[in-house]
Amino acid sequence: MIISLRVNEKYNGFTLCEVENVEAIESTLYRFRHDKTGAELIFSDRADENKAFAVAFKTTPFDDTGVFHILEHSVFCGSEKYPVKDPFIRMLQTSMQTFLNAMTFPDKTVYPVSSRNDKDFRNLIDVYLDAVFHPAFLQNPNVFYQEGWHYEVDEDGTPFPQGIVYSEMQGVFSGLDGEIESAVSRALYRGTSYEYVYGGHPDAILNLTYEKFCETYYEYYSPSNAVLVLDGSMELGPILEYLDNILNNTDHSDRTENSIHSDRTENSIHSDRTKISIPKQENFTPVTGRCFYDVSGEETGGRDVLVLARIVGNFDTKKENVAVNMLCSYLCGSNESPLKRALLDTGLCEDVRLYTQDDCIQPMLVLEVRGSKEEDFEKLRSIISKTIDEIVMNGMDKSELEAVLAALTFSEKERSANFALGVISKILQSCLYGGDMAQNLSFGETLAELKKEIETDYYEKLLAGVFEPEKFSTLSFIAKSGLHTEKQAGLYEKMLSLRDELGNDGIAKLAETAEKLLVWQETDDFAEAAGFLPILTLSDVEKELPIIPIEEKPGEITLLAIPAENPDITYLRMYFAVPESVENRLFELSILTNMLTNLPTERYSTKELQKELCKTIGSISFDILTVDEEKNTCKAYLVIALSVLNENVNAAFALISEILLRTRFDDSSRIEELLSQIRTMMRDSLAADGHKYAAVRALSGLSASAVFHEITGGYTAIQKLEALLGDFEKKHLLLTDTFHNILTDMIGKDNLTIAVCGSPIQAECTAFANTLPRGNSCDTGLFVQMQKQSREGIAIPGDISFASLGGHLEGNADAAAYLAGHILSYEYLWNEIRVQNGAYGAGLQVKENGEMAFYSYRDPSAENSLTVYQNASSWLCEAAENMPDLDAVKIGTINELDPLLTASQKLSIAANGYFTGRGYEYKADIRRKLFDVTSEELKGFAQRLAKQTENQQICVVGSAETLKKAKLKRIF
């Protein structure tokens, strides 16, 4: 720990400005200013082997082109010191990073990185800083064309736009969430930089020129506009010396004299390029707006959304901001929360969401009423006002507030896997606005204050002020079918006009630019990257994986334990074996897990149950673990995962027993309400996460586990939900009988295994088990009928698609399979699908049980991606023969298999491994064998891969036009 630094003293080109101790995270914060450039540096000196670094810039949009988003992508495409096409992907392939990415926010761009390896950490910082301060795109416009946008020319000579960010934002605006975020920001922050689409609107992206792109870089990416943050255990002196040298050799002042904003007045957003200010909304006037969003191929009735939004508080009104979040949980945290219940009881909507968004200088409060009709919006607004007035007048339920506060208190005690990045993020959330660097690192005193306020009228007054009707903007989002088709037709007409305007010579120039880009993209500089980039060697990596021992405790029940990590929290996983009698009721089992905790029990109303859960349990989730036996059979386990403060373990067990044994299913209206919300969530996720649905569907013809997960959480589940809700009045009695039967057959002491990470609680676990019946025997596996699809498609509105091809190896995945998946994902698929074809992402996922799935994400051409998958085995065979440095990519693969983990995740790996045989010992064996994988083994895997791609187990999620082009046999 550093103890000798003094404020106002100079250290290696930096002056120490401030020191602050933060006991809550056991850290000392040091704030420096760089003497020459004015760059700010904050160091969090904290005992953590995972070291993190970030460089951040204030980036305030001035239009909808997404210029800062494209800059974020582009700086990682080569730099002055590292002149290779993609150092970012090379470092992903060859480093021991625990995080390596970048993020664009409404008012800042952040480049964070972390690693547990000291040498690797310094290497990564060097690559990052050269990337942001000396990027290659300033001399090479191909980077802009690839990451941002350019025109391709089809066989008819018609141009069409292509680019990675362009595809990404098409995906964002294919879903309702993207439309809501954009419209709300525009309504609330008019006249400031926050009104613009910081990620870029697809239509506006096409207006950004390469010249304006470079000018914007020079204006914003200067040391004077930079904040650097370090966290973890490290020797600061050498790092300060290194950073001083980097900053002293970075000067863009001569390039910004004719800045794109140099003509702005003193009152403009960017009047001083060296002191870029983040604007506040000082003149807010509520507005009313009406927007349309696409639900092509689906019913539009009852799909409209009412949104009320306002600015609330400021980034540094800490107590108020936490209190407003408490109000959100109190009012709409569950279906039984007072505002949400009042709205749901009208029968005029399906779901209600209330949340704050605080990644800006002035947070916003947003209320969404989904699944409604526009003609009912006034009634809904009246119910909102009436309900708030009644709560203010009658007072808030103090026990409910205490429960909400208990949940916040628990979250203060729990740490994320990459806690170092969380520290950096919280520092930036205040210091970029000129606030206290430690403001967001500790909430203990604030929570204590808020606890005292429960006995006063503080929350009622806050609620009355926050929900003043005249402070809200009102936006209506109207479901419309065919909107995507209209947009596509409009874009096509625009491209035809552009073709006529440019003439043959102009189109030829576009084609020439696209061809030059392709030549650059196809240039293989892997060998050059190995020579330029500072990479690790296998000797820098530990061969042995630390094994977390799992101990089976003797006693009345099967009890597994791993060593405790958090002194305050116990982590639990309960495994109930699914009996053979449930094999024809798998869909019902999946929706049952969504019913539990959301319906009343014999002892508690739903509202009382939610309150008790909030007070007693930090987190609770339900999942299903499957273990393949033969092709058509698998064992399955219902898994209940809990995190609980040590003093609440017995109370938590009592609640779980009450839920499992005494949940009531007699209120059909509540069950229908929950099912409708699940359907809405799955519909939305189909467009947002279509690659997951496509992969599960493609795999469902290959293993029992895959079929199980398709039925319980894939597109089949959506279809079954639609059918159930379409005839719910006739089916609900049978459904509730099924729920009872499943629980009766499954929940029993003899079916139960408990895994724990925490203080010894064997007596408590045994006592809980003894509250359960004996249960039915579950020795046999479940028979699951294989799906017979081969080439299928699922139609969604939007301009992008998700394509998957599934395969299944015999037995568990081996070291060669993991290495091949890594190489294919970060070399072949990255170049062919992302770089050259403009998809936002692509990869090959290799699972422990031998399942493999190629996938693409926000993909402009699923047809192309399917062809790329088919050619993967031949590419891998050739690459294995000629790969210049196989050891380097082994490092990245080893790293992928050893991520940072929370205590809960460690317990999951150890306990799941008890059932699957793929716990820490399996992972340790794979790690050892990765060091020795040969080119011949990779070629052997390529042959196995070829057999899998021949099976044509394919699913594409995309527009009807995309599915038609892909020549799929069956389309839903």
PDB file of C-alpha atoms in Angstrom, residues 704-831:
ATOM      1  CA  ALA A 704     -31.749 -34.809 -25.496  1.00  0.00           C
ATOM      2  CA  SER A 705     -30.434 -31.829 -23.515  1.00  0.00           C
ATOM      3  CA  ALA A 706     -30.809 -29.541 -26.510  1.00  0.00           C
ATOM      4  CA  VAL A 707     -34.390 -30.699 -27.099  1.00  0.00           C
ATOM      5  CA  PHE A 708     -35.109 -30.146 -23.414  1.00  0.00           C
ATOM      6  CA  HIS A 709     -33.887 -26.546 -23.588  1.00  0.00           C
ATOM      7  CA  GLU A 710     -35.724 -25.883 -26.854  1.00  0.00           C
ATOM      8  CA  ILE A 711     -38.997 -27.001 -25.268  1.00  0.00           C
ATOM      9  CA  THR A 712     -38.432 -25.092 -22.044  1.00  0.00           C
ATOM     10  CA  GLY A 713     -36.856 -21.869 -23.316  1.00  0.00           C
ATOM     11  CA  GLY A 714     -36.591 -21.850 -27.108  1.00  0.00           C
ATOM     12  CA  TYR A 715     -38.959 -20.965 -29.931  1.00  0.00           C
ATOM     13  CA  THR A 716     -41.065 -24.040 -29.151  1.00  0.00           C
ATOM     14  CA  ALA A 717     -41.769 -22.498 -25.737  1.00  0.00           C
ATOM     15  CA  ILE A 718     -42.960 -19.284 -27.431  1.00  0.00           C
ATOM     16  CA  GLN A 719     -45.285 -21.298 -29.681  1.00  0.00           C
ATOM     17  CA  LYS A 720     -46.670 -23.245 -26.727  1.00  0.00           C
ATOM     18  CA  LEU A 721     -47.201 -20.021 -24.786  1.00  0.00           C
ATOM     19  CA  GLU A 722     -49.131 -18.524 -27.698  1.00  0.00           C
ATOM     20  CA  ALA A 723     -51.327 -21.617 -27.923  1.00  0.00           C
ATOM     21  CA  LEU A 724     -51.915 -21.705 -24.165  1.00  0.00           C
ATOM     22  CA  LEU A 725     -52.879 -18.042 -23.914  1.00  0.00           C
ATOM     23  CA  GLY A 726     -55.044 -18.322 -27.013  1.00  0.00           C
ATOM     24  CA  ASP A 727     -57.322 -20.764 -25.199  1.00  0.00           C
ATOM     25  CA  PHE A 728     -56.477 -20.116 -21.566  1.00  0.00           C
ATOM     26  CA  GLU A 729     -60.038 -20.179 -20.247  1.00  0.00           C
ATOM     27  CA  LYS A 730     -60.394 -23.824 -21.247  1.00  0.00           C
ATOM     28  CA  LYS A 731     -56.858 -24.887 -20.361  1.00  0.00           C
ATOM     29  CA  HIS A 732     -56.096 -23.208 -17.045  1.00  0.00           C
ATOM     30  CA  LEU A 733     -57.607 -25.924 -14.809  1.00  0.00           C
ATOM     31  CA  LEU A 734     -55.545 -28.599 -16.537  1.00  0.00           C
ATOM     32  CA  LEU A 735     -52.477 -26.367 -16.242  1.00  0.00           C
ATOM     33  CA  THR A 736     -52.866 -25.848 -12.497  1.00  0.00           C
ATOM     34  CA  ASP A 737     -53.401 -29.585 -12.004  1.00  0.00           C
ATOM     35  CA  THR A 738     -50.163 -30.148 -13.910  1.00  0.00           C
ATOM     36  CA  PHE A 739     -48.331 -27.682 -11.663  1.00  0.00           C
ATOM     37  CA  HIS A 740     -49.521 -29.535  -8.557  1.00  0.00           C
ATOM     38  CA  ASN A 741     -48.554 -32.904 -10.018  1.00  0.00           C
ATOM     39  CA  ILE A 742     -45.073 -31.775 -11.005  1.00  0.00           C
ATOM     40  CA  LEU A 743     -44.359 -30.410  -7.531  1.00  0.00           C
ATOM     41  CA  THR A 744     -45.809 -33.505  -5.847  1.00  0.00           C
ATOM     42  CA  ASP A 745     -43.668 -35.806  -7.977  1.00  0.00           C
ATOM     43  CA  MET A 746     -40.477 -33.763  -7.857  1.00  0.00           C
ATOM     44  CA  ILE A 747     -40.161 -32.025  -4.500  1.00  0.00           C
ATOM     45  CA  GLY A 748     -38.924 -34.497  -1.939  1.00  0.00           C
ATOM     46  CA  LYS A 749     -36.133 -35.172   0.504  1.00  0.00           C
ATOM     47  CA  ASP A 750     -34.912 -38.214  -1.447  1.00  0.00           C
ATOM     48  CA  ASN A 751     -34.664 -36.156  -4.652  1.00  0.00           C
ATOM     49  CA  LEU A 752     -32.684 -33.340  -3.060  1.00  0.00           C
ATOM     50  CA  THR A 753     -29.007 -32.396  -3.118  1.00  0.00           C
ATOM     51  CA  ILE A 754     -27.874 -29.143  -1.497  1.00  0.00           C
ATOM     52  CA  ALA A 755     -24.601 -27.357  -2.304  1.00  0.00           C
ATOM     53  CA  VAL A 756     -23.294 -24.560  -0.121  1.00  0.00           C
ATOM     54  CA  CYS A 757     -20.540 -21.952  -0.114  1.00  0.00           C
ATOM     55  CA  GLY A 758     -20.483 -20.252   3.247  1.00  0.00           C
ATOM     56  CA  SER A 759     -20.491 -20.925   6.950  1.00  0.00           C
ATOM     57  CA  PRO A 760     -21.198 -24.529   8.059  1.00  0.00           C
ATOM     58  CA  ILE A 761     -24.994 -25.040   7.975  1.00  0.00           C
ATOM     59  CA  GLN A 762     -25.399 -28.814   7.844  1.00  0.00           C
ATOM     60  CA  ALA A 763     -27.989 -28.796  10.624  1.00  0.00           C
ATOM     61  CA  GLU A 764     -30.016 -26.092   8.866  1.00  0.00           C
ATOM     62  CA  CYS A 765     -29.914 -27.964   5.541  1.00  0.00           C
ATOM     63  CA  THR A 766     -31.041 -31.187   7.201  1.00  0.00           C
ATOM     64  CA  ALA A 767     -33.847 -29.404   9.025  1.00  0.00           C
ATOM     65  CA  PHE A 768     -35.042 -27.934   5.727  1.00  0.00           C
ATOM     66  CA  ALA A 769     -34.940 -31.329   4.010  1.00  0.00           C
ATOM     67  CA  ASN A 770     -37.010 -32.806   6.820  1.00  0.00           C
ATOM     68  CA  THR A 771     -39.816 -30.335   6.068  1.00  0.00           C
ATOM     69  CA  LEU A 772     -40.226 -32.033   2.679  1.00  0.00           C
ATOM     70  CA  PRO A 773     -42.009 -35.309   1.818  1.00  0.00           C
ATOM     71  CA  ARG A 774     -39.897 -38.310   0.814  1.00  0.00           C
ATOM     72  CA  GLY A 775     -40.494 -37.805  -2.935  1.00  0.00           C
ATOM     73  CA  ASN A 776     -40.443 -40.217  -5.879  1.00  0.00           C
ATOM     74  CA  SER A 777     -37.413 -42.113  -7.119  1.00  0.00           C
ATOM     75  CA  CYS A 778     -35.561 -40.495 -10.030  1.00  0.00           C
ATOM     76  CA  ASP A 779     -33.054 -43.155 -11.019  1.00  0.00           C
ATOM     77  CA  THR A 780     -34.000 -43.255 -14.703  1.00  0.00           C
ATOM     78  CA  GLY A 781     -33.381 -40.591 -17.312  1.00  0.00           C
ATOM     79  CA  LEU A 782     -36.051 -38.678 -19.205  1.00  0.00           C
ATOM     80  CA  PHE A 783     -36.866 -39.776 -22.744  1.00  0.00           C
ATOM     81  CA  VAL A 784     -36.988 -36.786 -25.093  1.00  0.00           C
ATOM     82  CA  GLN A 785     -38.035 -37.081 -28.723  1.00  0.00           C
ATOM     83  CA  MET A 786     -35.462 -35.609 -31.136  1.00  0.00           C
ATOM     84  CA  GLN A 787     -36.543 -32.721 -33.339  1.00  0.00           C
ATOM     85  CA  LYS A 788     -36.401 -33.542 -37.047  1.00  0.00           C
ATOM     86  CA  GLN A 789     -35.734 -30.101 -38.501  1.00  0.00           C
ATOM     87  CA  SER A 790     -32.751 -29.460 -40.750  1.00  0.00           C
ATOM     88  CA  ARG A 791     -33.008 -25.992 -42.325  1.00  0.00           C
ATOM     89  CA  GLU A 792     -35.492 -23.786 -40.497  1.00  0.00           C
ATOM     90  CA  GLY A 793     -36.236 -20.108 -40.123  1.00  0.00           C
ATOM     91  CA  ILE A 794     -38.067 -17.912 -37.637  1.00  0.00           C
ATOM     92  CA  ALA A 795     -39.400 -14.646 -39.063  1.00  0.00           C
ATOM     93  CA  ILE A 796     -38.991 -11.373 -37.153  1.00  0.00           C
ATOM     94  CA  PRO A 797     -39.268  -7.722 -38.239  1.00  0.00           C
ATOM     95  CA  GLY A 798     -36.037  -5.831 -38.821  1.00  0.00           C
ATOM     96  CA  ASP A 799     -33.046  -5.480 -41.100  1.00  0.00           C
ATOM     97  CA  ILE A 800     -30.717  -7.941 -39.418  1.00  0.00           C
ATOM     98  CA  SER A 801     -30.621 -11.663 -38.783  1.00  0.00           C
ATOM     99  CA  PHE A 802     -29.064 -14.366 -36.626  1.00  0.00           C
ATOM    100  CA  ALA A 803     -27.829 -17.577 -38.259  1.00  0.00           C
ATOM    101  CA  SER A 804     -26.816 -20.784 -36.493  1.00  0.00           C
ATOM    102  CA  LEU A 805     -25.540 -24.213 -37.480  1.00  0.00           C
ATOM    103  CA  GLY A 806     -25.436 -26.898 -34.808  1.00  0.00           C
ATOM    104  CA  GLY A 807     -23.312 -29.984 -34.256  1.00  0.00           C
ATOM    105  CA  HIS A 808     -22.621 -32.499 -31.521  1.00  0.00           C
ATOM    106  CA  LEU A 809     -19.369 -34.321 -30.855  1.00  0.00           C
ATOM    107  CA  GLU A 810     -19.367 -37.746 -29.324  1.00  0.00           C
ATOM    108  CA  GLY A 811     -18.569 -37.437 -25.637  1.00  0.00           C
ATOM    109  CA  ASN A 812     -17.302 -34.322 -23.839  1.00  0.00           C
ATOM    110  CA  ALA A 813     -15.433 -31.541 -25.604  1.00  0.00           C
ATOM    111  CA  ASP A 814     -11.652 -32.046 -25.545  1.00  0.00           C
ATOM    112  CA  ALA A 815      -8.767 -29.574 -25.577  1.00  0.00           C
ATOM    113  CA  ALA A 816      -8.518 -29.581 -29.380  1.00  0.00           C
ATOM    114  CA  ALA A 817     -12.227 -28.687 -29.639  1.00  0.00           C
ATOM    115  CA  TYR A 818     -11.841 -25.667 -27.357  1.00  0.00           C
ATOM    116  CA  LEU A 819      -8.720 -24.479 -29.165  1.00  0.00           C
ATOM    117  CA  ALA A 820     -10.394 -24.885 -32.553  1.00  0.00           C
ATOM    118  CA  GLY A 821     -13.454 -22.978 -31.354  1.00  0.00           C
ATOM    119  CA  HIS A 822     -11.237 -20.134 -30.191  1.00  0.00           C
ATOM    120  CA  ILE A 823      -9.265 -19.999 -33.451  1.00  0.00           C
ATOM    121  CA  LEU A 824     -12.350 -20.182 -35.647  1.00  0.00           C
ATOM    122  CA  SER A 825     -14.201 -17.537 -33.625  1.00  0.00           C
ATOM    123  CA  TYR A 826     -11.424 -14.961 -33.461  1.00  0.00           C
ATOM    124  CA  GLU A 827      -9.785 -15.598 -36.817  1.00  0.00           C
ATOM    125  CA  TYR A 828     -11.944 -17.168 -39.519  1.00  0.00           C
ATOM    126  CA  LEU A 829     -15.477 -16.179 -38.433  1.00  0.00           C
ATOM    127  CA  TRP A 830     -14.384 -12.743 -37.247  1.00  0.00           C
ATOM    128  CA  ASN A 831     -12.840 -11.937 -40.619  1.00  0.00           C
TER     129      ASN A 831
END
